[in-house]
mmCIF file of C-alpha atoms in Angstrom:
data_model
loop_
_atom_site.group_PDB
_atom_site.id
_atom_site.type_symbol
_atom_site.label_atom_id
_atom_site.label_comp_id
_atom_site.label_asym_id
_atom_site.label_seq_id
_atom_site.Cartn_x
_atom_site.Cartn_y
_atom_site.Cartn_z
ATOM 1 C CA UNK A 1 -5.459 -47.470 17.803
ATOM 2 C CA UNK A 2 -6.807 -48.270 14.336
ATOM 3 C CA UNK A 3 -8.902 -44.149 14.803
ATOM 4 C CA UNK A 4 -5.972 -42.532 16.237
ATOM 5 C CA UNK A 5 -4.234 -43.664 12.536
ATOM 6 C CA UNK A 6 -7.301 -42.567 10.817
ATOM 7 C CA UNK A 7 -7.326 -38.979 12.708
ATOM 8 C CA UNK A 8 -3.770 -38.856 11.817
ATOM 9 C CA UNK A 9 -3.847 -39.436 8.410
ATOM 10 C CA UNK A 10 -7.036 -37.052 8.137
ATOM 11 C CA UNK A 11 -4.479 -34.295 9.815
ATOM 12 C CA UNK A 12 -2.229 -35.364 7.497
ATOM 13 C CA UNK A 13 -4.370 -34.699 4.459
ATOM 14 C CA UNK A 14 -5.636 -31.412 5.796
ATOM 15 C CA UNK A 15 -2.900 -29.824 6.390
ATOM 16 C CA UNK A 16 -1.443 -31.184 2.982
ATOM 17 C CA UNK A 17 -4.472 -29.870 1.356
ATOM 18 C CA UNK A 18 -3.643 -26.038 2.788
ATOM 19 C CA UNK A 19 -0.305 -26.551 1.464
ATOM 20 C CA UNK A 20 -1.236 -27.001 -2.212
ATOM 21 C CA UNK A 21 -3.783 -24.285 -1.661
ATOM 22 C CA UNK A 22 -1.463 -21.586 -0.188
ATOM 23 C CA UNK A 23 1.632 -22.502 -2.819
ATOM 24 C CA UNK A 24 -1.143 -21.997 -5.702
ATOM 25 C CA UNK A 25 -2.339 -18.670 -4.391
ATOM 26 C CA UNK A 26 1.631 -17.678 -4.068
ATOM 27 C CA UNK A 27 2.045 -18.732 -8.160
ATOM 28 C CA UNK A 28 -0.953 -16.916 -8.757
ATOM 29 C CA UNK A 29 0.067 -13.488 -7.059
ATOM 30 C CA UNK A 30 3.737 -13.918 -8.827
ATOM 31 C CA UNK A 31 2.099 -14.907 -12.039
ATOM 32 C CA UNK A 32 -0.840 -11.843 -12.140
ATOM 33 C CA UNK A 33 0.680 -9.288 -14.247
ATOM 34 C CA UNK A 34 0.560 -5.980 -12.553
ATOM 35 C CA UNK A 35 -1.839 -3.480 -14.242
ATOM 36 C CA UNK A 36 -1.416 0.013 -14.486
ATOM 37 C CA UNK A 37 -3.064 3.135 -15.876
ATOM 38 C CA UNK A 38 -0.481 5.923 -17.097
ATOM 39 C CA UNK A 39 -1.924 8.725 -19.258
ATOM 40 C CA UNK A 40 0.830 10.426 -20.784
ATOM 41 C CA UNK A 41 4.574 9.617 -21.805
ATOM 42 C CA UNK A 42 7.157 11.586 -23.032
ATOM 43 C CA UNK A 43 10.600 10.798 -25.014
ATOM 44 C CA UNK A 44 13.449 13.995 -25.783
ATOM 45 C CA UNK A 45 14.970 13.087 -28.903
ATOM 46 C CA UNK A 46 18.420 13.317 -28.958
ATOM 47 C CA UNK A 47 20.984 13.254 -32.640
ATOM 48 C CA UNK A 48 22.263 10.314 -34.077
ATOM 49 C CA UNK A 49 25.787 10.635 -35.150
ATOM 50 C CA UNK A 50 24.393 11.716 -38.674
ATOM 51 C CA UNK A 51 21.744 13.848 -37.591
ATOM 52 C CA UNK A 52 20.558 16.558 -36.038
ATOM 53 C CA UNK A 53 17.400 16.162 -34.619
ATOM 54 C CA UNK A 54 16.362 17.583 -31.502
ATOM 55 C CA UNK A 55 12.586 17.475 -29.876
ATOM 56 C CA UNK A 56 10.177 16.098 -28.011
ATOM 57 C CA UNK A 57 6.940 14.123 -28.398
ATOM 58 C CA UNK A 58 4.020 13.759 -25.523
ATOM 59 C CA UNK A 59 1.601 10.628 -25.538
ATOM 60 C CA UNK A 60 -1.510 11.232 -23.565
ATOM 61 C CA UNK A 61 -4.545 8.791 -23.281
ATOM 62 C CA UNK A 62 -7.553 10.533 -24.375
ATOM 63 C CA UNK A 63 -11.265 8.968 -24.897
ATOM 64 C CA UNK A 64 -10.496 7.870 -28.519
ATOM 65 C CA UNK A 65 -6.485 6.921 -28.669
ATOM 66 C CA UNK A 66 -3.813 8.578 -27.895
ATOM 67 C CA UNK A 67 -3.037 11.830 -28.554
ATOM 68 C CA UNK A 68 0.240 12.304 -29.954
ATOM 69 C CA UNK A 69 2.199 15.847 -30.039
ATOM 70 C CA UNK A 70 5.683 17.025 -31.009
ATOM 71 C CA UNK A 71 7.641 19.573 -31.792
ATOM 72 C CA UNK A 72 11.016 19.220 -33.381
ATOM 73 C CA UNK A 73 14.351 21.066 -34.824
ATOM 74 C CA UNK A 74 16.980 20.389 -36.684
ATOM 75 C CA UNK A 75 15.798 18.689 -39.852
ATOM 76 C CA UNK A 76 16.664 19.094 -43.397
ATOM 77 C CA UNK A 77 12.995 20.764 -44.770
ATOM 78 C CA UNK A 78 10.831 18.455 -46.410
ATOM 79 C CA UNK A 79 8.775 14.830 -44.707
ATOM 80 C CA UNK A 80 10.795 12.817 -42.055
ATOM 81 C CA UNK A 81 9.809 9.221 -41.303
ATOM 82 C CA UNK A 82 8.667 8.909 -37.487
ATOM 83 C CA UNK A 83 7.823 6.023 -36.131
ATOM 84 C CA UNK A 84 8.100 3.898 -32.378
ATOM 85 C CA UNK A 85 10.662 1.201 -32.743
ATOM 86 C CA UNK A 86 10.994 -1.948 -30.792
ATOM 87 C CA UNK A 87 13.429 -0.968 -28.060
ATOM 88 C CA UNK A 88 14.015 1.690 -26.371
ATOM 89 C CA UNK A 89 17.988 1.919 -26.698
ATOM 90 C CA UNK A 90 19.513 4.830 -28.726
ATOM 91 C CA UNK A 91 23.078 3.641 -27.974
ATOM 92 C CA UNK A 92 23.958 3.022 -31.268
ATOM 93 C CA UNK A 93 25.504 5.940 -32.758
ATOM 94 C CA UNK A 94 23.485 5.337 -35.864
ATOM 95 C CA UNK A 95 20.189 4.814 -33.875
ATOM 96 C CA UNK A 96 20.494 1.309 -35.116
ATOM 97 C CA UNK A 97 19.984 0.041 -31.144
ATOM 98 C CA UNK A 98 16.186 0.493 -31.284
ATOM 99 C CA UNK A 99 15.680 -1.957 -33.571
ATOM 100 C CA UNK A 100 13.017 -2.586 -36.301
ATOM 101 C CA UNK A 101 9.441 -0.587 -35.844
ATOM 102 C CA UNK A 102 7.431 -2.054 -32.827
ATOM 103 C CA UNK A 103 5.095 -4.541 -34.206
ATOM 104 C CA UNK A 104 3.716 -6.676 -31.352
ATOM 105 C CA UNK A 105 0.625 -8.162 -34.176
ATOM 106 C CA UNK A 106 2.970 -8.861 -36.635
ATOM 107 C CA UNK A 107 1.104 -6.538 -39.452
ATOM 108 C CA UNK A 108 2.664 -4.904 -42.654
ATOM 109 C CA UNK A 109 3.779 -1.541 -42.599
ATOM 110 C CA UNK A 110 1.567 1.316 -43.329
ATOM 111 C CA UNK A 111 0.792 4.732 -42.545
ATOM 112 C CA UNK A 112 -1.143 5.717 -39.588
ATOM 113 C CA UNK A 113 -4.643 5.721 -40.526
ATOM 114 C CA UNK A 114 -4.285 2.112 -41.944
ATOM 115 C CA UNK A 115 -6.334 -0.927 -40.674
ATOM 116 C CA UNK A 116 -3.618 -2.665 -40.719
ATOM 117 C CA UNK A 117 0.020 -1.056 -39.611
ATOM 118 C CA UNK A 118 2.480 -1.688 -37.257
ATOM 119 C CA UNK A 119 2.058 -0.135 -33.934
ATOM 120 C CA UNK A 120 5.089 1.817 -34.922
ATOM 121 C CA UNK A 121 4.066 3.469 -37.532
ATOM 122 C CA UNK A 122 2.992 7.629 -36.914
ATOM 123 C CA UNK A 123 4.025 8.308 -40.988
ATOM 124 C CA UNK A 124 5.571 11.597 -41.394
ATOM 125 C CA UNK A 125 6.983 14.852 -39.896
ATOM 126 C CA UNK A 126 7.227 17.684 -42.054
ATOM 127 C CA UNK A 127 10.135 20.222 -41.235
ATOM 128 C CA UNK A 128 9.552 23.755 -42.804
ATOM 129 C CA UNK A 129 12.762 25.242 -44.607
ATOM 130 C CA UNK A 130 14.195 26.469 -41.245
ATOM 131 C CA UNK A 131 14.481 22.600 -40.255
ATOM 132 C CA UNK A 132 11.196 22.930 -37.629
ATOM 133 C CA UNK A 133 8.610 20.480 -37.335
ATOM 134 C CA UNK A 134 5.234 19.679 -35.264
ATOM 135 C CA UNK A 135 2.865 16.476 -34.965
ATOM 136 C CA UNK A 136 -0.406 16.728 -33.193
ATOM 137 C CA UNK A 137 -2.674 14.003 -33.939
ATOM 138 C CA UNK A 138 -4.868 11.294 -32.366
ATOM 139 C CA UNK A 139 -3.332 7.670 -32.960
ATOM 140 C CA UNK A 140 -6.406 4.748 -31.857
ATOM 141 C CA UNK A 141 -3.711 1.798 -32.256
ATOM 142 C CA UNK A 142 -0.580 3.369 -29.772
ATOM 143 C CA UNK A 143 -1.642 1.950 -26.226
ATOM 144 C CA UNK A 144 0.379 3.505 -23.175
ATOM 145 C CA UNK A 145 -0.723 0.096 -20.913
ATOM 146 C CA UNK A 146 -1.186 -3.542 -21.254
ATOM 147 C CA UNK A 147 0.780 -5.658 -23.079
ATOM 148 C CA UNK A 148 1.562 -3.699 -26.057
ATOM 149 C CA UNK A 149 1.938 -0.864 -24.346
ATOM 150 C CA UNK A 150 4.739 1.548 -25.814
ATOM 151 C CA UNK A 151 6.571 2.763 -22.467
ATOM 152 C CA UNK A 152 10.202 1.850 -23.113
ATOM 153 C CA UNK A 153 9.808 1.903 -26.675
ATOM 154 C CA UNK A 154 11.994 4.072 -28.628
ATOM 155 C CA UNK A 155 11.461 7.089 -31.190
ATOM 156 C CA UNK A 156 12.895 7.331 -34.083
ATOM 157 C CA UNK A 157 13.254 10.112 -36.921
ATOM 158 C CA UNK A 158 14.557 8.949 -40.345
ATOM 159 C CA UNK A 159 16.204 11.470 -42.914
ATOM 160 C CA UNK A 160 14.162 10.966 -45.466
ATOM 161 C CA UNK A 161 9.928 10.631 -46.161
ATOM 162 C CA UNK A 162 8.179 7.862 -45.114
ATOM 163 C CA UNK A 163 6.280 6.095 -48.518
ATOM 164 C CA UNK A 164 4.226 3.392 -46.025
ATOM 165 C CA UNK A 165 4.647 1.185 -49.091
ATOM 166 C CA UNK A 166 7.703 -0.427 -49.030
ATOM 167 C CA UNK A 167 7.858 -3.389 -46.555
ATOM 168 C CA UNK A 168 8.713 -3.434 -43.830
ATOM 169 C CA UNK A 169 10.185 0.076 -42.988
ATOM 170 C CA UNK A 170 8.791 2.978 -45.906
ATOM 171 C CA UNK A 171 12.607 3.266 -47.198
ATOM 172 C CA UNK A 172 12.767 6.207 -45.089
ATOM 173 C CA UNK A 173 16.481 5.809 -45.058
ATOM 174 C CA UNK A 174 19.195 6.679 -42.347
ATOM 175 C CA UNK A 175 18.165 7.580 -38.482
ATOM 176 C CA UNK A 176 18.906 11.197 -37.784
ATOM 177 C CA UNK A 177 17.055 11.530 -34.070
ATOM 178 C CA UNK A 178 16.349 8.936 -31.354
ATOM 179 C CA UNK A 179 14.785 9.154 -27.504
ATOM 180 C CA UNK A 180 13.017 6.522 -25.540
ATOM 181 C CA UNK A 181 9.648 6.774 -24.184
ATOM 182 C CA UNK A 182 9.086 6.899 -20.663
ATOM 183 C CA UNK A 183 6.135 7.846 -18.061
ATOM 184 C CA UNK A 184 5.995 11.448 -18.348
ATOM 185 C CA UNK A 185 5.747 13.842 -14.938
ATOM 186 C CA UNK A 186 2.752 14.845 -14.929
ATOM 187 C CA UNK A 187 4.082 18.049 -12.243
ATOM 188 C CA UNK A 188 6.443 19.230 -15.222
#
């Protein structure tokens, strides 16, 4: 009797012990962050209720960065803050819905070759005098995966230039184009 209630309590033990080991394998699947590998995104920029800005920009993962290109319309000539701001939700009619510039490390603003700079920050467009503008540059601080990733982020394209002085935004005034930033198709 006394090793039948040992065996049992041995059973007992074993099959608690696969218990706590299967449940911690299930936290651990639910808990692993999935990890993914997309090489280019794209956002349309669409007017603010101020503005007129109209374009596109591609990001596409390249050996040193992230190459960033863009071609725009509809600006007043002259430099145009551009920059990736925390969410991607243009609807605000202002463009206000996007929120400040994405800054996951919590740095000062700057221009685009800084150290130091918000993810955000891409500095300036420059729109010739019919309104048209391009960008074509590699960035080595956007990331399109992991946890600061920009996919979902928004764009944003301010009416006036872009100092990357003035904290935390370059005083580059109103929002005249915004689009969000999605995983771009790469059959289009």
């Amino acid at each position: 009797m006394q090793s039948l209630k040992k065996y049992l309590l041995s059973l007992v033990l074993v099959f608690f012990a696969m218990g706590c080991a299967q449940q911690e394998m299930e936290q651990e699947e639910t808990s692993t962050e999935p990890t993914t590998d997309f090489t280019e995104a794209v956002a349309v920029v669409h007017p603010t209720e101020s503005g007129n800005a109209t374009g596109h920009v591609t990001f596409t993962k390249v050996d040193d960065g992230v190459r960033v290109q863009g071609e725009f319309e509809g600006l007043e000539e002259g430099k145009h803050g551009f920059h990736i701001h925390q969410y991607g939700d243009c609807r605000a009619a202002d463009g206000t819905s996007a929120g400040g510039h994405y800054n996951p490390a919590d740095n000062p603003h700057a221009g685009p070759d800084a150290e130091s700079r918000h993810v955000g920050d891409m500095g300036n467009l420059e729109a010739d005098a019919d309104g048209n503008a391009t960008i074509d540059y590699v960035d080595s601080t956007i990331e399109l995966n992991g946890a600061d990733s920009i996919l979902g982020r928004g764009i944003v394209i301010h009416a006036g230039e872009d100092d990357m002085q003035s904290q935390p935004t370059g005083a580059a005034g109103a929002r005249m184009g915004c689009g969000v930033i999605g995983v771009a198709n790469a059959d289009a």
